[in-house]
Amino acid sequence: MVSKLVSRRDIEFLLYEWMDTTELIRRARFAEHSRETFDASLDTAERIATELFAPHNRKADLNEPSFDGTRVHIIPEVKTALKAFSAAGFNASAKDHALGGMQLPTVVEQACLTYFLAANAGTTGYPFLSIANSNLLVAHGSPAQIDTFARPVIDGRFSGTMCLSEPQAGSSLGDIRTRASPDGASPWGPRYRLFGGKMWISGGDHELYDNIIHLVLARTPDAPPGSKGISLFIVPKVLINANGSPGERNDVALAGINHKMGYRGTVNTLLNFGEGRFTPEGRAGAIGYLVGDPHKGLSYMFHMMNEARIGVGLGATALAYTAYLHALEYARSRPQGRRIGARNPATPQVNIIEHPDVRRMLLAQKACAEGALALNLYCSRLVDDKTTASLPEDRARATLLLEILTPICKSWPSQWAQESISHAIQIHGGYGYTRDYPVEQFYRDNRLNPIHEGTHGIQAIDLLGRKVVMDQGAALLALHDRISDTIGRARASSLPLEDSADVLENTLNRIVSTTARLHDAGDEERKLGNATLYLEAFGHLVLAWIWLDQALTTEGKVGDFYEGKRQACHYFYRFELPGVGPRLDLLDRLDQTTLDMQDTWF
Amino acid sequence: MVSKLVSRRDIEFLLYEWMDTTELIRRARFAEHSRETFDASLDTAERIATELFAPHNRKADLNEPSFDGTRVHIIPEVKTALKAFSAAGFNASAKDHALGGMQLPTVVEQACLTYFLAANAGTTGYPFLSIANSNLLVAHGSPAQIDTFARPVIDGRFSGTMCLSEPQAGSSLGDIRTRASPDGASPWGPRYRLFGGKMWISGGDHELYDNIIHLVLARTPDAPPGSKGISLFIVPKVLINANGSPGERNDVALAGINHKMGYRGTVNTLLNFGEGRFTPEGRAGAIGYLVGDPHKGLSYMFHMMNEARIGVGLGATALAYTAYLHALEYARSRPQGRRIGARNPATPQVNIIEHPDVRRMLLAQKACAEGALALNLYCSRLVDDKTTASLPEDRARATLLLEILTPICKSWPSQWAQESISHAIQIHGGYGYTRDYPVEQFYRDNRLNPIHEGTHGIQAIDLLGRKVVMDQGAALLALHDRISDTIGRARASSLPLEDSADVLENTLNRIVSTTARLHDAGDEERKLGNATLYLEAFGHLVLAWIWLDQALTTEGKVGDFYEGKRQACHYFYRFELPGVGPRLDLLDRLDQTTLDMQDTWF
């Protein structure tokens, strides 16, 4: 049976034909690897995702986590799946051997994770967050902190969370109020007591692992106001003794579970720190250990944000991908109606894939899912290159490209997966609207992705306000070079890609000129007021580039798979990319419609 | 408290300023009415919707109808609400006095129904279907059939359904297989026994009313194949004796309930007719009475389809509208972040309506909700005009306009409400994704609208394949005249609408030329292959016209409300209408991308 999670053929095309992933083996870090070890990891991921994650995806949606006042209840299949995930080493697949990791390239790790995200976004949420949590500690924690708090997460014994938002501070993290009072020393550095409420904490409480390591943003008494006064603390649910054994329950209390439209398998919580529900060492206050320097917590968090945002993009991609494969199977097996112009009722009905409008929706899905996967894996490869490329200039370039592509990698799949999954519902007709088919759940699950880890609008401001101008535009220049390189190769190719190359070049030039125009606008509101349209136009530029580059890779290759790649590229240039024009026109006009609109006029 | 269902101010603007609804009073049918009776109906609708429909909207979503094998259970609030609805006469508001109706103009009736649809789409589903059911019988049933089967529905004692689809025949109704065998005579004309399964039957079984009158499409033994061999039958759940008293249980059995993503309050069923679960008069077979002539069932059904489709559009509009008002309230009361360029953390946070991107999303919602409501009420007025306008040419013109606008009135709100409600979720941030706020339910509820009563793709084929060419293009010409009239008045107006008038004229000319080009393409697949893009471009043309016409109505008027109308029009022309250009470019090229795509390439 062909998997309906992700196309293995496509993953192999992206890893081995489009990108030369096996060349990574020449780098010292990956020297023990080979195409065989990469493929074995993909095999294992596909198997576990298929056998242990996908089967309870609907059950977890229908039986969301519940809180009885003392414990959080989660269906048992989740724990079974997560044990298999940990046992196969996926919590640590890209980590150092010294930390018990496999030292897989990030690009291969992310390809593996795609299977889990496609099979069951909710269950995969737990290790996904834990991986991000342990990555942060490995990067910024002290050796003692890493040993005690990160290793068990890497081993799969503990899980981890990120505690940023508060009820009054979501996108505006500078406004958090959680307090951290000094509370002496510890084997893990300065100790604090934390007091405050944290909102939207995924994986905030459960019994799937032996312990939960919360990474919590809070303010010390001397902290300056705003985002420059935020520190980062390790706050374990159960305190750990100096010898590593479990100690007292820390003063972290579950205040409530959020009941969501989708993504229900991942318990999402409101946590109270230091409310006195538990009294470690005899008094209220959640015990936490400072990570790194005080007041630098947000920068540590943001250091990891690129990966978290690529992770959100990958989650959206995976949902779009599995929805596409489900719609494709349905379209190939559902008879309904007859070909246009051949309506004789005595003839049998045709499968709906014969209808041009169904093929249009399938092409839209293919262009979205495969394009987004290519982008995500490309960005994952940049994560590898920025630390392991041999030449410093290659590392620097990868860093720049990653900076500018991260908002796209997060926002583009999140936004377009929703439309793509909507097509999957539409292809299923009334059936797609029922819970007997999985596509409606994919639709609900994905709707979170444009919200968390920085909303769509926040990505837009990050891109236009920061990324395209950082280092005197160095990131935009680096991307410009990459896209120009593809355009040049497309023109030299034997494939009929000249028109697409022209369109891409024109779009690229327009983006560059629009960027300059907006930054010359003088006033911040005029510059950033329509940033979301800029983000969307920029996203389509990037995807058009990714698609042209994929099409180029098919040069000289024959067969249905390559025809499909070329036609999806053609589709993207014909049906999707032209939507960029009106957005850039509006931006070029420095349109003031939203700025002029008054509250009282609504 | 200002209603968060629909804006009464806007309804009054549309009814009394934009359209001159009070002029209808001069027509004999509406002679007993006045602005006061219209307003009283709106008051009553708003009150009942607010007090009895809205409060259980979430409860009905969380406690969807269930079947214990014998009975369907529905939360009691639904019956209470529906009794109040019937008691206030809304089942019969537009019907003849002779039938117990109020003879309200359809446009006022529909404005009233908007409140109920906004308050609780699921509960409103029952009377909505019943109204359509009784309208059909009144138009095509015999006097005896109307007396026995339509009157109790009009009175609110019975409910009604429409039984069209079967598991193997959804969009392709010509492929239905339900059989109808002659079974003698009856006081209601030729009697038949029906055998077959009907899918997607909303309101198919419940105990909210005393009886359920199913209108069922089936084939008689002599029926030709396809859609020309379909007849229409009245099949009551409980048979009715000649004296009107309830008789035996008919052989209509509930085979299952569909569990949907949204719209959960409306029980949606699979019904088995004639499976022998019940044996009226001692044997299996659902007893039904032929409506009108044999083999004309589909045309009777389609006679009512305009109204049903406007109803779907109105349902989408109502959801978009209430989502907009909820988002607006939230944006005005949720502090988060600071103005762009004023990031001093010591200053208080601003309400998010201060952020241009939030205002953009609110403007998009306002343009969608108010634009769609205007379109729906305009089409409802055409329903009035086609039967009650004094001049035959006015009636003929209304008929033509209604024909061509119906696919837009159905598809445009259905499609864009989904994006609009998505904006409402986005404005609420993480809260919008939870079930603590209503917007996620509106999003789930509306996703049905592009599917039922003719999918989005079916509307496209109806518009491009039939409506724009019917009567030698008479409907398109009639619409062209209306739009041209608005363009002329905009140019003569003292408001700065000249640019918009030019853009609208250009778009209109492009649509006309694209229409001709597609119909000259010769081959049916090339003509209709990209019909959906045509539908979407045409929809935006219509909404741009509706918006310009609304803006014109504000000439010489001052105040926030009118400023808002003008700015929403401006927004639509700046942000939404330009998206039409690339769609028409693609259509003009007779793009073959989807036709060329092969099944095996996916």
PDB file of N, CA, C and O in Angstrom, chain B residues 178-184 190-195 218-222 233 283-289:
ATOM      1  N   THR B 178     -33.427   5.505  -6.602  1.00  0.00           N
ATOM      2  CA  THR B 178     -34.621   5.224  -5.806  1.00  0.00           C
ATOM      3  C   THR B 178     -35.810   4.981  -6.741  1.00  0.00           C
ATOM      4  O   THR B 178     -36.063   5.760  -7.658  1.00  0.00           O
ATOM      5  N   ARG B 179     -36.509   3.862  -6.480  1.00  0.00           N
ATOM      6  CA  ARG B 179     -37.600   3.436  -7.354  1.00  0.00           C
ATOM      7  C   ARG B 179     -38.936   3.847  -6.758  1.00  0.00           C
ATOM      8  O   ARG B 179     -39.115   3.834  -5.539  1.00  0.00           O
ATOM      9  N   ALA B 180     -39.890   4.135  -7.647  1.00  0.00           N
ATOM     10  CA  ALA B 180     -41.261   4.412  -7.208  1.00  0.00           C
ATOM     11  C   ALA B 180     -42.202   3.517  -8.027  1.00  0.00           C
ATOM     12  O   ALA B 180     -42.287   3.657  -9.247  1.00  0.00           O
ATOM     13  N   SER B 181     -42.874   2.581  -7.338  1.00  0.00           N
ATOM     14  CA  SER B 181     -43.800   1.675  -8.035  1.00  0.00           C
ATOM     15  C   SER B 181     -45.232   2.139  -7.812  1.00  0.00           C
ATOM     16  O   SER B 181     -45.621   2.439  -6.678  1.00  0.00           O
ATOM     17  N   PRO B 182     -46.049   2.162  -8.878  1.00  0.00           N
ATOM     18  CA  PRO B 182     -47.443   2.594  -8.728  1.00  0.00           C
ATOM     19  C   PRO B 182     -48.165   1.741  -7.683  1.00  0.00           C
ATOM     20  O   PRO B 182     -47.941   0.527  -7.595  1.00  0.00           O
ATOM     21  N   ASP B 183     -48.987   2.398  -6.900  1.00  0.00           N
ATOM     22  CA  ASP B 183     -49.647   1.717  -5.776  1.00  0.00           C
ATOM     23  C   ASP B 183     -51.064   2.261  -5.620  1.00  0.00           C
ATOM     24  O   ASP B 183     -51.542   2.476  -4.506  1.00  0.00           O
ATOM     25  N   GLY B 184     -51.713   2.516  -6.773  1.00  0.00           N
ATOM     26  CA  GLY B 184     -53.117   2.903  -6.722  1.00  0.00           C
ATOM     27  C   GLY B 184     -53.349   4.388  -6.587  1.00  0.00           C
ATOM     28  O   GLY B 184     -52.452   5.198  -6.796  1.00  0.00           O
ATOM     29  N   PRO B 190     -52.070  10.089  -7.653  1.00  0.00           N
ATOM     30  CA  PRO B 190     -51.482   8.746  -7.810  1.00  0.00           C
ATOM     31  C   PRO B 190     -50.532   8.418  -6.660  1.00  0.00           C
ATOM     32  O   PRO B 190     -49.694   9.234  -6.289  1.00  0.00           O
ATOM     33  N   ARG B 191     -50.710   7.206  -6.133  1.00  0.00           N
ATOM     34  CA  ARG B 191     -49.907   6.779  -4.999  1.00  0.00           C
ATOM     35  C   ARG B 191     -48.826   5.819  -5.470  1.00  0.00           C
ATOM     36  O   ARG B 191     -49.035   5.053  -6.418  1.00  0.00           O
ATOM     37  N   TYR B 192     -47.686   5.849  -4.835  1.00  0.00           N
ATOM     38  CA  TYR B 192     -46.550   4.994  -5.213  1.00  0.00           C
ATOM     39  C   TYR B 192     -45.950   4.381  -3.944  1.00  0.00           C
ATOM     40  O   TYR B 192     -46.228   4.815  -2.821  1.00  0.00           O
ATOM     41  N   ARG B 193     -45.137   3.336  -4.159  1.00  0.00           N
ATOM     42  CA  ARG B 193     -44.299   2.813  -3.076  1.00  0.00           C
ATOM     43  C   ARG B 193     -42.842   3.087  -3.453  1.00  0.00           C
ATOM     44  O   ARG B 193     -42.398   2.722  -4.548  1.00  0.00           O
ATOM     45  N   LEU B 194     -42.113   3.699  -2.559  1.00  0.00           N
ATOM     46  CA  LEU B 194     -40.730   4.073  -2.867  1.00  0.00           C
ATOM     47  C   LEU B 194     -39.746   3.137  -2.181  1.00  0.00           C
ATOM     48  O   LEU B 194     -39.965   2.716  -1.021  1.00  0.00           O
ATOM     49  N   PHE B 195     -38.656   2.856  -2.895  1.00  0.00           N
ATOM     50  CA  PHE B 195     -37.605   1.973  -2.405  1.00  0.00           C
ATOM     51  C   PHE B 195     -36.239   2.565  -2.757  1.00  0.00           C
ATOM     52  O   PHE B 195     -35.946   2.744  -3.945  1.00  0.00           O
ATOM     53  N   ALA B 218     -37.414  10.277  -7.203  1.00  0.00           N
ATOM     54  CA  ALA B 218     -37.318   8.839  -7.479  1.00  0.00           C
ATOM     55  C   ALA B 218     -37.711   8.578  -8.930  1.00  0.00           C
ATOM     56  O   ALA B 218     -38.214   9.473  -9.626  1.00  0.00           O
ATOM     57  N   ARG B 219     -37.495   7.344  -9.353  1.00  0.00           N
ATOM     58  CA  ARG B 219     -37.793   6.964 -10.736  1.00  0.00           C
ATOM     59  C   ARG B 219     -38.991   6.030 -10.784  1.00  0.00           C
ATOM     60  O   ARG B 219     -39.034   5.032 -10.063  1.00  0.00           O
ATOM     61  N   THR B 220     -39.918   6.329 -11.682  1.00  0.00           N
ATOM     62  CA  THR B 220     -41.025   5.402 -11.921  1.00  0.00           C
ATOM     63  C   THR B 220     -40.525   4.312 -12.879  1.00  0.00           C
ATOM     64  O   THR B 220     -39.488   4.480 -13.527  1.00  0.00           O
ATOM     65  N   PRO B 221     -41.264   3.195 -12.977  1.00  0.00           N
ATOM     66  CA  PRO B 221     -40.772   2.083 -13.802  1.00  0.00           C
ATOM     67  C   PRO B 221     -40.533   2.450 -15.261  1.00  0.00           C
ATOM     68  O   PRO B 221     -39.635   1.904 -15.907  1.00  0.00           O
ATOM     69  N   ASP B 222     -41.311   3.387 -15.784  1.00  0.00           N
ATOM     70  CA  ASP B 222     -41.185   3.740 -17.204  1.00  0.00           C
ATOM     71  C   ASP B 222     -40.230   4.903 -17.437  1.00  0.00           C
ATOM     72  O   ASP B 222     -40.171   5.456 -18.530  1.00  0.00           O
ATOM     73  N   PHE B 233     -42.010  13.091  -5.232  1.00  0.00           N
ATOM     74  CA  PHE B 233     -43.044  12.482  -4.393  1.00  0.00           C
ATOM     75  C   PHE B 233     -43.066  13.112  -3.011  1.00  0.00           C
ATOM     76  O   PHE B 233     -42.022  13.474  -2.461  1.00  0.00           O
ATOM     77  N   ARG B 283     -47.420  -3.973   4.320  1.00  0.00           N
ATOM     78  CA  ARG B 283     -46.258  -4.409   3.538  1.00  0.00           C
ATOM     79  C   ARG B 283     -45.212  -3.299   3.398  1.00  0.00           C
ATOM     80  O   ARG B 283     -45.498  -2.116   3.596  1.00  0.00           O
ATOM     81  N   ALA B 284     -44.007  -3.759   3.033  1.00  0.00           N
ATOM     82  CA  ALA B 284     -42.891  -2.829   2.898  1.00  0.00           C
ATOM     83  C   ALA B 284     -43.109  -1.884   1.733  1.00  0.00           C
ATOM     84  O   ALA B 284     -43.839  -2.190   0.786  1.00  0.00           O
ATOM     85  N   GLY B 285     -42.436  -0.742   1.781  1.00  0.00           N
ATOM     86  CA  GLY B 285     -42.542   0.245   0.712  1.00  0.00           C
ATOM     87  C   GLY B 285     -43.040   1.555   1.300  1.00  0.00           C
ATOM     88  O   GLY B 285     -44.100   1.602   1.941  1.00  0.00           O
ATOM     89  N   ALA B 286     -42.271   2.605   1.081  1.00  0.00           N
ATOM     90  CA  ALA B 286     -42.664   3.915   1.601  1.00  0.00           C
ATOM     91  C   ALA B 286     -43.738   4.503   0.691  1.00  0.00           C
ATOM     92  O   ALA B 286     -43.540   4.635  -0.521  1.00  0.00           O
ATOM     93  N   ILE B 287     -44.871   4.838   1.271  1.00  0.00           N
ATOM     94  CA  ILE B 287     -45.974   5.384   0.483  1.00  0.00           C
ATOM     95  C   ILE B 287     -45.704   6.848   0.150  1.00  0.00           C
ATOM     96  O   ILE B 287     -45.352   7.642   1.030  1.00  0.00           O
ATOM     97  N   GLY B 288     -45.831   7.159  -1.148  1.00  0.00           N
ATOM     98  CA  GLY B 288     -45.602   8.535  -1.588  1.00  0.00           C
ATOM     99  C   GLY B 288     -46.625   8.948  -2.622  1.00  0.00           C
ATOM    100  O   GLY B 288     -47.246   8.108  -3.273  1.00  0.00           O
ATOM    101  N   TYR B 289     -46.802  10.258  -2.764  1.00  0.00           N
ATOM    102  CA  TYR B 289     -47.795  10.811  -3.676  1.00  0.00           C
ATOM    103  C   TYR B 289     -47.082  11.663  -4.711  1.00  0.00           C
ATOM    104  O   TYR B 289     -46.292  12.552  -4.362  1.00  0.00           O
TER     105      TYR B 289
END
